[in-house]
Amino acid sequence: MVMRLTSLLILAVVAIASAVAQNPVKWRATARMIDDTRGTLTIKATMEPGWHVYSTKLPEDGPQPTVIKLGESKGVKIDMPLRVSKSPIEKDDALMGMRLSYWEDEVTFTTTFTLTGKREDAKVAGSVTFMACDDQSCMPPKTVEISSAVLPKK
């Protein structure tokens, strides 16, 4: 009986640790006014050490690139394309067997938007589809929802 309880406890600890490791990338969106009619949208990805997300431009037969869609926004007109805070790392990827580009640690996407209604009713919303990998394995492509109320000017 004690052996069975010990085994169950070990399995529970492994399952919890595995569940935590299954989310190595966190995404956050923030929309803030810079004057009466225009604002800045910031979308930030933070990766756990050793993990990376692939860039927005990859070969057709490569892994899932990072794709940001903002079609669910309301009360704003978003200026595209998004600007990226840093150039991706470009390397031969042994896991995928091709030259790929990706970001490690963190990357921020920014753009501006114009208010089309009341700030208090406006919202930036959409999704990010990405693929996270470390040096030994990749997680399946994942889509996360992002959103932010439009915050007043600081």
Short mmCIF file of N, CA, C and O in Angstrom, two decimals, residues 1-65:
data_model
loop_
_atom_site.label_atom_id
_atom_site.label_comp_id
_atom_site.label_asym_id
_atom_site.label_seq_id
_atom_site.Cartn_x
_atom_site.Cartn_y
_atom_site.Cartn_z
N MET A 1 0.82 -1.19 0.00
CA MET A 1 0.00 0.00 0.00
C MET A 1 0.87 1.26 0.00
O MET A 1 0.60 2.20 -0.74
N VAL A 2 1.92 1.29 0.85
CA VAL A 2 2.81 2.44 0.91
C VAL A 2 3.54 2.60 -0.42
O VAL A 2 3.71 3.71 -0.92
N MET A 3 3.93 1.49 -1.01
CA MET A 3 4.61 1.51 -2.31
C MET A 3 3.70 2.11 -3.38
O MET A 3 4.14 2.93 -4.19
N ARG A 4 2.43 1.75 -3.35
CA ARG A 4 1.46 2.25 -4.34
C ARG A 4 1.25 3.76 -4.15
O ARG A 4 1.21 4.51 -5.11
N LEU A 5 1.11 4.22 -2.91
CA LEU A 5 0.95 5.65 -2.65
C LEU A 5 2.19 6.44 -3.07
O LEU A 5 2.07 7.53 -3.62
N THR A 6 3.36 5.89 -2.81
CA THR A 6 4.60 6.54 -3.21
C THR A 6 4.67 6.66 -4.73
O THR A 6 5.03 7.71 -5.27
N SER A 7 4.30 5.58 -5.42
CA SER A 7 4.29 5.60 -6.89
C SER A 7 3.31 6.65 -7.42
O SER A 7 3.62 7.40 -8.35
N LEU A 8 2.12 6.74 -6.82
CA LEU A 8 1.13 7.73 -7.25
C LEU A 8 1.63 9.15 -6.99
O LEU A 8 1.42 10.05 -7.82
N LEU A 9 2.29 9.35 -5.87
CA LEU A 9 2.83 10.67 -5.56
C LEU A 9 3.91 11.06 -6.56
O LEU A 9 3.94 12.20 -7.04
N ILE A 10 4.78 10.16 -6.90
CA ILE A 10 5.84 10.43 -7.89
C ILE A 10 5.21 10.75 -9.24
O ILE A 10 5.60 11.70 -9.91
N LEU A 11 4.22 9.98 -9.65
CA LEU A 11 3.53 10.26 -10.92
C LEU A 11 2.86 11.62 -10.91
O LEU A 11 2.89 12.34 -11.91
N ALA A 12 2.26 12.00 -9.80
CA ALA A 12 1.61 13.31 -9.70
C ALA A 12 2.62 14.44 -9.84
O ALA A 12 2.38 15.42 -10.53
N VAL A 13 3.77 14.30 -9.18
CA VAL A 13 4.83 15.32 -9.26
C VAL A 13 5.34 15.42 -10.69
O VAL A 13 5.51 16.52 -11.23
N VAL A 14 5.56 14.31 -11.35
CA VAL A 14 6.02 14.31 -12.74
C VAL A 14 4.97 14.94 -13.64
O VAL A 14 5.30 15.74 -14.52
N ALA A 15 3.71 14.64 -13.44
CA ALA A 15 2.63 15.21 -14.26
C ALA A 15 2.55 16.72 -14.08
O ALA A 15 2.39 17.46 -15.05
N ILE A 16 2.68 17.20 -12.85
CA ILE A 16 2.63 18.64 -12.59
C ILE A 16 3.84 19.33 -13.24
O ILE A 16 3.70 20.35 -13.90
N ALA A 17 5.02 18.75 -13.08
CA ALA A 17 6.22 19.33 -13.68
C ALA A 17 6.11 19.34 -15.20
O ALA A 17 6.49 20.31 -15.86
N SER A 18 5.54 18.29 -15.76
CA SER A 18 5.35 18.22 -17.21
C SER A 18 4.36 19.28 -17.68
O SER A 18 4.56 19.92 -18.71
N ALA A 19 3.30 19.49 -16.93
CA ALA A 19 2.29 20.49 -17.30
C ALA A 19 2.89 21.89 -17.27
O ALA A 19 2.62 22.71 -18.14
N VAL A 20 3.74 22.18 -16.30
CA VAL A 20 4.39 23.49 -16.22
C VAL A 20 5.32 23.67 -17.41
O VAL A 20 5.36 24.74 -18.03
N ALA A 21 6.06 22.64 -17.78
CA ALA A 21 7.00 22.72 -18.89
C ALA A 21 6.29 22.83 -20.23
O ALA A 21 6.91 23.19 -21.22
N GLN A 22 5.00 22.55 -20.29
CA GLN A 22 4.26 22.59 -21.55
C GLN A 22 3.89 24.00 -21.97
O GLN A 22 3.27 24.19 -23.00
N ASN A 23 4.24 25.00 -21.19
CA ASN A 23 3.91 26.37 -21.53
C ASN A 23 5.15 27.25 -21.42
O ASN A 23 5.20 28.16 -20.59
N PRO A 24 6.17 27.00 -22.28
CA PRO A 24 7.44 27.73 -22.14
C PRO A 24 7.43 29.15 -22.73
O PRO A 24 8.42 29.85 -22.63
N VAL A 25 6.31 29.54 -23.34
CA VAL A 25 6.22 30.88 -23.94
C VAL A 25 4.98 31.59 -23.40
O VAL A 25 3.88 31.04 -23.41
N LYS A 26 5.18 32.81 -22.92
CA LYS A 26 4.07 33.64 -22.43
C LYS A 26 3.90 34.82 -23.38
O LYS A 26 4.88 35.46 -23.78
N TRP A 27 2.65 35.13 -23.72
CA TRP A 27 2.34 36.25 -24.61
C TRP A 27 1.53 37.28 -23.85
O TRP A 27 0.65 36.93 -23.07
N ARG A 28 1.82 38.57 -24.10
CA ARG A 28 1.08 39.66 -23.45
C ARG A 28 0.88 40.79 -24.45
O ARG A 28 1.82 41.19 -25.15
N ALA A 29 -0.33 41.32 -24.51
CA ALA A 29 -0.64 42.45 -25.39
C ALA A 29 -1.02 43.65 -24.53
O ALA A 29 -1.73 43.50 -23.53
N THR A 30 -0.55 44.84 -24.93
CA THR A 30 -0.89 46.07 -24.24
C THR A 30 -1.16 47.15 -25.29
O THR A 30 -0.32 47.38 -26.17
N ALA A 31 -2.32 47.80 -25.18
CA ALA A 31 -2.68 48.90 -26.07
C ALA A 31 -2.82 50.16 -25.21
O ALA A 31 -3.55 50.15 -24.23
N ARG A 32 -2.11 51.22 -25.61
CA ARG A 32 -2.13 52.45 -24.81
C ARG A 32 -2.16 53.65 -25.74
O ARG A 32 -1.44 53.69 -26.74
N MET A 33 -2.96 54.62 -25.39
CA MET A 33 -3.06 55.87 -26.16
C MET A 33 -1.77 56.67 -26.03
O MET A 33 -1.16 56.70 -24.96
N ILE A 34 -1.37 57.33 -27.15
CA ILE A 34 -0.23 58.24 -27.12
C ILE A 34 -0.67 59.69 -27.31
O ILE A 34 0.07 60.62 -27.03
N ASP A 35 -1.90 59.87 -27.82
CA ASP A 35 -2.53 61.20 -27.88
C ASP A 35 -4.04 60.96 -27.92
O ASP A 35 -4.50 59.87 -27.59
N ASP A 36 -4.82 61.94 -28.33
CA ASP A 36 -6.28 61.82 -28.27
C ASP A 36 -6.86 60.79 -29.22
O ASP A 36 -7.93 60.24 -28.97
N THR A 37 -6.19 60.51 -30.36
CA THR A 37 -6.77 59.61 -31.37
C THR A 37 -5.88 58.44 -31.74
O THR A 37 -6.34 57.51 -32.39
N ARG A 38 -4.61 58.46 -31.36
CA ARG A 38 -3.68 57.39 -31.75
C ARG A 38 -3.11 56.69 -30.54
O ARG A 38 -2.98 57.29 -29.47
N GLY A 39 -2.77 55.44 -30.75
CA GLY A 39 -2.19 54.65 -29.68
C GLY A 39 -1.11 53.71 -30.18
O GLY A 39 -0.88 53.60 -31.39
N THR A 40 -0.47 53.03 -29.25
CA THR A 40 0.56 52.04 -29.56
C THR A 40 0.13 50.68 -29.03
O THR A 40 -0.31 50.56 -27.89
N LEU A 41 0.28 49.67 -29.87
CA LEU A 41 0.02 48.29 -29.49
C LEU A 41 1.35 47.57 -29.35
O LEU A 41 2.20 47.66 -30.24
N THR A 42 1.54 46.90 -28.22
CA THR A 42 2.76 46.12 -27.96
C THR A 42 2.35 44.68 -27.66
O THR A 42 1.50 44.45 -26.81
N ILE A 43 2.95 43.75 -28.39
CA ILE A 43 2.72 42.32 -28.15
C ILE A 43 4.08 41.71 -27.81
O ILE A 43 5.00 41.76 -28.63
N LYS A 44 4.19 41.16 -26.62
CA LYS A 44 5.48 40.67 -26.15
C LYS A 44 5.42 39.17 -25.87
O LYS A 44 4.50 38.69 -25.21
N ALA A 45 6.43 38.45 -26.37
CA ALA A 45 6.60 37.03 -26.08
C ALA A 45 7.82 36.88 -25.19
O ALA A 45 8.88 37.44 -25.47
N THR A 46 7.66 36.13 -24.11
CA THR A 46 8.77 35.83 -23.20
C THR A 46 8.93 34.32 -23.15
O THR A 46 7.99 33.60 -22.83
N MET A 47 10.13 33.86 -23.50
CA MET A 47 10.42 32.43 -23.53
C MET A 47 11.23 32.00 -22.32
O MET A 47 12.11 32.74 -21.87
N GLU A 48 10.94 30.81 -21.81
CA GLU A 48 11.76 30.24 -20.75
C GLU A 48 13.16 29.95 -21.30
O GLU A 48 13.31 29.75 -22.51
N PRO A 49 14.18 29.95 -20.44
CA PRO A 49 15.55 29.69 -20.90
C PRO A 49 15.63 28.38 -21.71
O PRO A 49 15.05 27.36 -21.33
N GLY A 50 16.34 28.45 -22.83
CA GLY A 50 16.53 27.28 -23.69
C GLY A 50 15.47 27.12 -24.76
O GLY A 50 15.62 26.31 -25.67
N TRP A 51 14.38 27.87 -24.69
CA TRP A 51 13.29 27.76 -25.66
C TRP A 51 13.34 28.91 -26.65
O TRP A 51 13.88 29.98 -26.36
N HIS A 52 12.79 28.68 -27.83
CA HIS A 52 12.69 29.73 -28.83
C HIS A 52 11.38 29.58 -29.61
O HIS A 52 10.76 28.52 -29.58
N VAL A 53 10.96 30.67 -30.27
CA VAL A 53 9.82 30.63 -31.19
C VAL A 53 10.34 31.02 -32.56
O VAL A 53 11.23 31.87 -32.69
N TYR A 54 9.79 30.39 -33.57
CA TYR A 54 10.25 30.66 -34.93
C TYR A 54 9.77 32.01 -35.42
O TYR A 54 8.75 32.53 -34.97
N SER A 55 10.52 32.59 -36.33
CA SER A 55 10.22 33.92 -36.84
C SER A 55 8.96 33.90 -37.71
O SER A 55 8.35 32.86 -37.93
N THR A 56 8.61 35.06 -38.20
CA THR A 56 7.39 35.21 -39.01
C THR A 56 7.60 34.79 -40.46
O THR A 56 6.64 34.63 -41.19
N LYS A 57 8.86 34.61 -40.86
CA LYS A 57 9.16 34.23 -42.25
C LYS A 57 10.04 32.98 -42.24
O LYS A 57 11.20 33.04 -41.82
N LEU A 58 9.47 31.88 -42.71
CA LEU A 58 10.18 30.60 -42.75
C LEU A 58 9.96 29.94 -44.11
O LEU A 58 9.00 30.27 -44.82
N PRO A 59 10.81 28.96 -44.46
CA PRO A 59 10.59 28.23 -45.71
C PRO A 59 9.23 27.52 -45.71
O PRO A 59 8.72 27.13 -44.65
N GLU A 60 8.65 27.38 -46.90
CA GLU A 60 7.32 26.73 -47.05
C GLU A 60 7.26 25.36 -46.38
O GLU A 60 6.26 25.00 -45.78
N ASP A 61 8.33 24.58 -46.48
CA ASP A 61 8.32 23.22 -45.93
C ASP A 61 8.89 23.17 -44.51
O ASP A 61 9.24 22.11 -44.01
N GLY A 62 8.98 24.33 -43.87
CA GLY A 62 9.55 24.41 -42.52
C GLY A 62 8.50 24.30 -41.44
O GLY A 62 7.33 24.00 -41.70
N PRO A 63 8.90 24.58 -40.22
CA PRO A 63 7.98 24.53 -39.08
C PRO A 63 7.00 25.71 -39.12
O PRO A 63 7.09 26.58 -39.98
N GLN A 64 6.09 25.74 -38.16
CA GLN A 64 5.08 26.80 -38.07
C GLN A 64 5.73 28.14 -37.76
O GLN A 64 6.35 28.30 -36.71
N PRO A 65 5.59 29.13 -38.66
CA PRO A 65 6.09 30.46 -38.32
C PRO A 65 5.17 31.13 -37.30
O PRO A 65 4.03 30.71 -37.10
#
